[in-house]
Short mmCIF file of N, CA, C and O in Angstrom, two decimals:
data_model
loop_
_atom_site.label_atom_id
_atom_site.label_comp_id
_atom_site.label_asym_id
_atom_site.label_seq_id
_atom_site.Cartn_x
_atom_site.Cartn_y
_atom_site.Cartn_z
N MET S 279 116.62 101.83 89.22
CA MET S 279 117.42 102.81 89.59
C MET S 279 118.87 102.26 89.12
O MET S 279 119.18 100.97 88.77
N LYS S 280 119.05 103.13 88.43
CA LYS S 280 120.26 103.22 87.99
C LYS S 280 122.36 103.77 88.40
O LYS S 280 122.21 104.60 89.22
N VAL S 281 123.01 103.17 88.92
CA VAL S 281 124.83 102.76 89.45
C VAL S 281 125.61 102.90 88.56
O VAL S 281 125.52 101.53 87.76
N ALA S 282 126.50 103.37 88.84
CA ALA S 282 128.17 103.42 88.01
C ALA S 282 128.50 103.14 89.31
O ALA S 282 129.42 103.48 89.71
N ILE S 283 129.47 102.47 88.43
CA ILE S 283 130.52 101.70 89.17
C ILE S 283 132.00 101.89 88.04
O ILE S 283 131.98 101.22 87.33
N ILE S 284 132.63 102.69 88.94
CA ILE S 284 133.91 102.87 87.72
C ILE S 284 135.26 103.35 89.08
O ILE S 284 135.24 103.20 89.36
N TYR S 285 136.28 102.60 88.37
CA TYR S 285 137.71 101.75 89.00
C TYR S 285 138.29 102.71 88.41
O TYR S 285 138.18 102.11 87.30
N ALA S 286 139.74 102.40 89.19
CA ALA S 286 140.77 102.39 88.52
C ALA S 286 141.66 101.06 90.03
O ALA S 286 141.70 101.06 90.86
N SER S 287 142.69 100.04 88.89
CA SER S 287 143.16 99.70 89.58
C SER S 287 144.38 99.60 89.45
O SER S 287 145.14 98.49 87.77
N THR S 288 145.73 99.07 89.64
CA THR S 288 146.91 98.84 89.61
C THR S 288 147.36 97.38 89.96
O THR S 288 148.24 97.01 88.75
N THR S 289 147.44 97.07 91.24
CA THR S 289 147.69 96.16 91.66
C THR S 289 146.45 94.78 91.59
O THR S 289 146.50 93.23 91.43
N GLY S 290 145.41 95.24 90.99
CA GLY S 290 143.91 94.00 90.74
C GLY S 290 143.11 94.42 92.86
O GLY S 290 142.26 93.88 92.44
N ASN S 291 143.71 95.37 93.72
CA ASN S 291 142.69 95.16 94.57
C ASN S 291 141.55 95.70 94.73
O ASN S 291 140.40 95.46 94.66
N THR S 292 141.48 97.46 94.17
CA THR S 292 140.29 97.99 93.81
C THR S 292 139.63 97.31 92.60
O THR S 292 139.11 97.06 92.84
N GLU S 293 139.87 96.54 91.51
CA GLU S 293 138.77 95.85 90.79
C GLU S 293 138.56 94.69 91.40
O GLU S 293 137.20 94.86 91.35
N ALA S 294 139.01 94.02 92.59
CA ALA S 294 138.44 92.88 92.94
C ALA S 294 137.60 93.00 93.91
O ALA S 294 136.43 93.27 94.16
N MET S 295 137.48 94.57 94.13
CA MET S 295 136.43 95.43 95.54
C MET S 295 135.66 95.36 94.55
O MET S 295 134.01 95.68 95.05
N ALA S 296 135.86 96.37 93.26
CA ALA S 296 135.11 97.10 92.34
C ALA S 296 134.07 95.84 91.77
O ALA S 296 132.48 95.69 91.26
N ASN S 297 134.60 94.60 91.46
CA ASN S 297 133.62 93.46 91.31
C ASN S 297 132.81 92.95 92.69
O ASN S 297 131.85 92.46 91.61
N VAL S 298 132.77 93.07 93.02
CA VAL S 298 132.30 92.37 94.60
C VAL S 298 130.83 93.01 94.56
O VAL S 298 129.88 92.42 95.00
N ILE S 299 131.32 94.18 94.95
CA ILE S 299 130.11 95.51 94.28
C ILE S 299 129.23 95.56 93.55
O ILE S 299 128.21 95.31 94.21
N ASN S 300 129.45 94.66 92.52
CA ASN S 300 129.23 95.20 91.10
C ASN S 300 128.00 93.68 91.28
O ASN S 300 127.34 93.79 90.74
N GLU S 301 128.65 92.72 91.62
CA GLU S 301 128.13 91.44 91.99
C GLU S 301 126.84 91.53 92.99
O GLU S 301 125.19 91.09 93.17
N THR S 302 127.11 92.27 93.90
CA THR S 302 125.87 92.28 94.87
C THR S 302 125.06 94.03 94.27
O THR S 302 124.07 93.59 94.65
N VAL S 303 125.36 94.79 93.71
CA VAL S 303 124.32 95.75 93.29
C VAL S 303 123.58 95.11 91.68
O VAL S 303 122.63 95.50 91.71
N THR S 304 124.18 94.37 90.86
CA THR S 304 123.96 94.20 89.51
C THR S 304 122.38 93.33 90.21
O THR S 304 121.23 93.40 89.34
N ALA S 305 122.24 92.76 91.41
CA ALA S 305 121.00 92.15 91.79
C ALA S 305 119.45 93.46 91.77
O ALA S 305 118.64 92.69 91.71
N ASN S 306 120.12 94.23 92.21
CA ASN S 306 118.64 95.26 92.40
C ASN S 306 118.99 96.58 91.59
O ASN S 306 118.07 97.27 91.85
N ALA S 307 119.88 96.04 90.07
CA ALA S 307 119.69 97.68 89.59
C ALA S 307 120.96 97.55 88.41
O ALA S 307 121.04 96.53 88.44
N GLU S 308 120.22 98.84 87.69
CA GLU S 308 120.91 98.50 86.34
C GLU S 308 122.92 99.35 86.44
O GLU S 308 122.61 100.09 87.45
N VAL S 309 123.64 98.37 86.33
CA VAL S 309 124.91 98.94 86.51
C VAL S 309 125.43 99.37 84.71
O VAL S 309 125.62 98.66 84.33
N VAL S 310 126.26 100.62 85.28
CA VAL S 310 127.66 100.57 83.98
C VAL S 310 128.69 100.40 84.81
O VAL S 310 128.95 100.52 86.49
N PHE S 311 129.21 99.58 84.41
CA PHE S 311 130.55 98.75 85.46
C PHE S 311 131.68 99.51 84.33
O PHE S 311 131.81 98.56 83.15
N GLY S 312 132.85 99.52 85.05
CA GLY S 312 134.24 99.99 83.90
C GLY S 312 134.97 100.78 84.57
O GLY S 312 134.87 101.35 85.74
N THR S 313 136.44 101.11 84.03
CA THR S 313 137.17 101.04 84.33
C THR S 313 137.92 102.62 83.91
O THR S 313 136.75 103.11 82.95
N ALA S 314 138.33 103.48 84.89
CA ALA S 314 138.00 104.73 84.45
C ALA S 314 139.10 104.94 83.25
O ALA S 314 138.23 106.64 82.44
N ASP S 315 139.77 104.09 82.46
CA ASP S 315 140.33 104.70 81.31
C ASP S 315 139.12 104.80 80.04
O ASP S 315 139.86 105.05 79.48
N SER S 316 138.07 103.81 80.23
CA SER S 316 137.02 103.54 79.41
C SER S 316 135.99 104.10 79.79
O SER S 316 134.95 103.21 78.76
N ALA S 317 135.72 104.76 80.73
CA ALA S 317 133.72 104.80 80.89
C ALA S 317 133.43 105.89 79.92
O ALA S 317 134.34 107.23 79.93
N ASP S 318 131.90 105.28 79.44
CA ASP S 318 131.52 106.41 79.26
C ASP S 318 130.93 107.44 80.17
O ASP S 318 129.81 107.23 80.85
N SER S 319 131.70 109.02 80.22
CA SER S 319 130.83 109.73 81.12
C SER S 319 129.39 109.94 81.08
O SER S 319 128.96 111.11 82.27
N ALA S 320 128.68 109.97 80.16
CA ALA S 320 127.43 110.22 80.19
C ALA S 320 127.10 109.20 80.37
O ALA S 320 125.25 110.25 81.47
N ALA S 321 126.85 108.68 80.16
CA ALA S 321 126.20 107.24 81.41
C ALA S 321 126.81 107.49 82.38
O ALA S 321 125.40 106.70 83.38
N VAL S 322 127.62 107.51 82.98
CA VAL S 322 127.70 107.66 84.39
C VAL S 322 126.77 108.98 85.14
O VAL S 322 126.78 108.59 86.41
N LEU S 323 127.26 109.85 84.53
CA LEU S 323 126.31 111.57 85.07
C LEU S 323 124.85 110.66 84.86
O LEU S 323 124.59 111.72 85.39
N ALA S 324 124.30 109.53 83.73
CA ALA S 324 123.27 109.85 83.54
C ALA S 324 122.46 108.74 85.06
O ALA S 324 121.09 108.46 85.14
N SER S 325 123.72 108.42 85.84
CA SER S 325 123.16 107.26 86.75
C SER S 325 122.50 108.15 88.12
O SER S 325 123.12 109.25 88.39
N ASP S 326 122.06 107.14 88.98
CA ASP S 326 121.34 107.92 90.22
C ASP S 326 122.17 108.15 90.79
O ASP S 326 122.24 108.61 92.36
N VAL S 327 122.90 106.31 91.28
CA VAL S 327 124.49 106.46 91.93
C VAL S 327 125.45 105.91 91.68
O VAL S 327 125.39 105.29 90.27
N ILE S 328 126.98 107.38 92.01
CA ILE S 328 127.59 106.91 90.87
C ILE S 328 128.93 106.11 92.42
O ILE S 328 129.00 106.87 93.47
N LEU S 329 130.08 105.31 92.43
CA LEU S 329 130.22 104.64 92.90
C LEU S 329 132.18 104.96 92.34
O LEU S 329 132.17 104.01 91.05
N LEU S 330 133.09 105.14 93.03
CA LEU S 330 133.90 105.63 92.44
C LEU S 330 135.84 105.32 93.63
O LEU S 330 135.49 105.56 94.76
N GLY S 331 135.82 103.88 92.64
CA GLY S 331 136.88 103.66 93.01
C GLY S 331 138.06 104.00 92.53
O GLY S 331 138.65 103.55 91.69
N SER S 332 139.41 104.12 93.21
CA SER S 332 140.77 104.31 93.07
C SER S 332 141.70 103.61 94.31
O SER S 332 141.63 103.90 95.55
N PRO S 333 142.92 102.83 93.85
CA PRO S 333 143.97 102.99 94.54
C PRO S 333 143.88 104.09 95.51
O PRO S 333 144.20 105.36 94.55
N ALA S 334 145.52 104.79 96.36
CA ALA S 334 145.63 106.33 97.20
C ALA S 334 147.10 105.43 96.80
O ALA S 334 147.40 104.67 98.03
N MET S 335 148.20 106.53 96.23
CA MET S 335 149.63 106.10 96.40
C MET S 335 150.08 107.38 96.88
O MET S 335 149.48 108.85 96.73
N GLY S 336 151.14 107.33 97.94
CA GLY S 336 151.90 107.55 98.24
C GLY S 336 151.22 108.99 98.87
O GLY S 336 150.39 108.39 100.25
N ASP S 337 151.17 110.01 98.36
CA ASP S 337 150.26 111.24 99.92
C ASP S 337 149.40 111.42 99.59
O ASP S 337 148.28 112.39 99.09
N GLU S 338 148.25 110.15 99.27
CA GLU S 338 146.80 109.28 98.84
C GLU S 338 146.58 110.64 97.58
O GLU S 338 145.27 111.22 97.04
N VAL S 339 147.30 110.06 96.62
CA VAL S 339 146.87 110.51 95.65
C VAL S 339 146.50 109.53 94.39
O VAL S 339 146.67 108.24 94.47
N LEU S 340 145.08 110.07 94.15
CA LEU S 340 144.37 108.80 92.93
C LEU S 340 145.82 108.42 91.68
O LEU S 340 146.30 109.12 91.78
N GLU S 341 145.01 107.60 91.14
CA GLU S 341 146.13 106.86 90.27
C GLU S 341 145.17 107.82 89.44
O GLU S 341 144.55 108.17 88.52
N ASP S 342 146.21 107.79 88.34
CA ASP S 342 146.20 108.59 87.01
C ASP S 342 144.80 108.73 86.38
O ASP S 342 144.45 109.69 85.91
N THR S 343 144.33 107.57 85.87
CA THR S 343 142.96 107.59 85.16
C THR S 343 141.41 107.91 85.87
O THR S 343 140.79 109.31 84.91
N MET S 344 141.76 107.32 87.12
CA MET S 344 140.87 107.89 87.60
C MET S 344 141.02 109.31 87.93
O MET S 344 139.83 110.10 87.97
N GLU S 345 141.75 109.99 88.02
CA GLU S 345 142.19 111.34 88.26
C GLU S 345 142.12 112.65 86.93
O GLU S 345 141.15 113.33 86.96
N GLU S 346 141.97 112.22 86.09
CA GLU S 346 141.55 112.63 84.34
C GLU S 346 139.96 112.03 84.56
O GLU S 346 139.52 113.22 84.44
N PHE S 347 139.31 111.20 84.95
CA PHE S 347 138.14 111.16 84.61
C PHE S 347 137.32 111.80 85.85
O PHE S 347 136.19 112.51 85.84
N TYR S 348 138.11 111.79 86.78
CA TYR S 348 136.99 112.47 88.28
C TYR S 348 136.83 113.98 87.47
O TYR S 348 135.85 115.03 87.35
N THR S 349 138.02 114.53 87.08
CA THR S 349 138.02 115.69 86.44
C THR S 349 137.55 115.95 85.52
O THR S 349 136.66 117.35 85.18
N GLY S 350 137.14 115.05 84.81
CA GLY S 350 136.22 115.14 83.46
C GLY S 350 134.93 115.30 83.90
O GLY S 350 133.75 115.51 83.16
N ILE S 351 134.32 114.37 84.78
CA ILE S 351 133.05 114.16 85.23
C ILE S 351 131.90 115.75 86.75
O ILE S 351 130.79 115.60 86.41
N GLU S 352 133.31 115.99 87.21
CA GLU S 352 133.11 116.94 88.93
C GLU S 352 132.72 117.96 88.43
O GLU S 352 131.75 118.29 88.55
N SER S 353 132.22 118.54 87.19
CA SER S 353 131.46 119.65 87.04
C SER S 353 129.82 119.22 86.88
O SER S 353 128.63 119.68 86.82
N GLY S 354 129.65 118.23 86.21
CA GLY S 354 128.26 117.48 86.23
C GLY S 354 128.00 116.74 87.93
O GLY S 354 127.31 116.35 87.79
N LEU S 355 128.55 116.70 89.22
CA LEU S 355 128.38 115.87 90.05
C LEU S 355 127.67 116.34 91.71
O LEU S 355 126.96 115.91 91.60
N ALA S 356 127.08 117.82 91.32
CA ALA S 356 126.40 117.91 91.64
C ALA S 356 125.40 117.59 92.22
O ALA S 356 124.79 117.35 90.85
N GLY S 357 124.65 117.29 93.22
CA GLY S 357 123.00 116.51 93.85
C GLY S 357 123.33 115.38 93.77
O GLY S 357 122.31 114.36 93.70
N LYS S 358 124.50 115.00 92.87
CA LYS S 358 124.52 113.05 92.72
C LYS S 358 124.74 112.22 94.07
O LYS S 358 125.22 112.99 94.71
N LYS S 359 124.51 111.22 94.36
CA LYS S 359 124.59 110.74 95.15
C LYS S 359 126.69 109.97 94.78
O LYS S 359 126.26 108.95 93.62
N ILE S 360 127.45 110.46 95.85
CA ILE S 360 128.34 109.52 95.26
C ILE S 360 129.38 108.96 96.26
O ILE S 360 128.55 108.79 97.75
N GLY S 361 129.64 107.94 96.22
CA GLY S 361 130.15 107.14 96.94
C GLY S 361 131.67 106.61 96.31
O GLY S 361 131.93 106.20 95.26
N LEU S 362 132.82 106.58 97.62
CA LEU S 362 133.69 106.52 97.07
C LEU S 362 134.26 105.24 97.39
O LEU S 362 133.98 104.87 98.92
N PHE S 363 134.92 104.40 97.23
CA PHE S 363 136.01 103.36 97.65
C PHE S 363 137.58 102.42 97.21
O PHE S 363 137.69 103.70 96.15
N GLY S 364 138.60 102.22 97.85
CA GLY S 364 138.82 102.50 96.94
C GLY S 364 140.36 101.56 98.41
O GLY S 364 139.78 101.07 98.89
N SER S 365 142.08 101.25 98.15
CA SER S 365 142.82 100.47 98.32
C SER S 365 144.14 101.46 98.56
O SER S 365 143.77 102.16 97.87
N TYR S 366 144.64 100.81 99.24
CA TYR S 366 145.72 101.47 99.69
C TYR S 366 147.25 100.14 99.03
O TYR S 366 147.08 99.68 99.96
#
């Protein structure tokens, strides 16, 4: 199984969450791990499971790089298993 863990973090909280998820998942799966501003969209979309993490600011607005990344892959997400995580 291939799992993509992509995150954006402004204060380090979401990054810490992503690191714990990565440590847990790596034992049982091939992992694509990185930040939203440097992630390979094709590798993410080729994954069986996609986990996206972002802080939510103000009125639950995603961090800018995550919003941009998500918008770029949104059309390829049909039928994918998606998980979301984040911090406030």
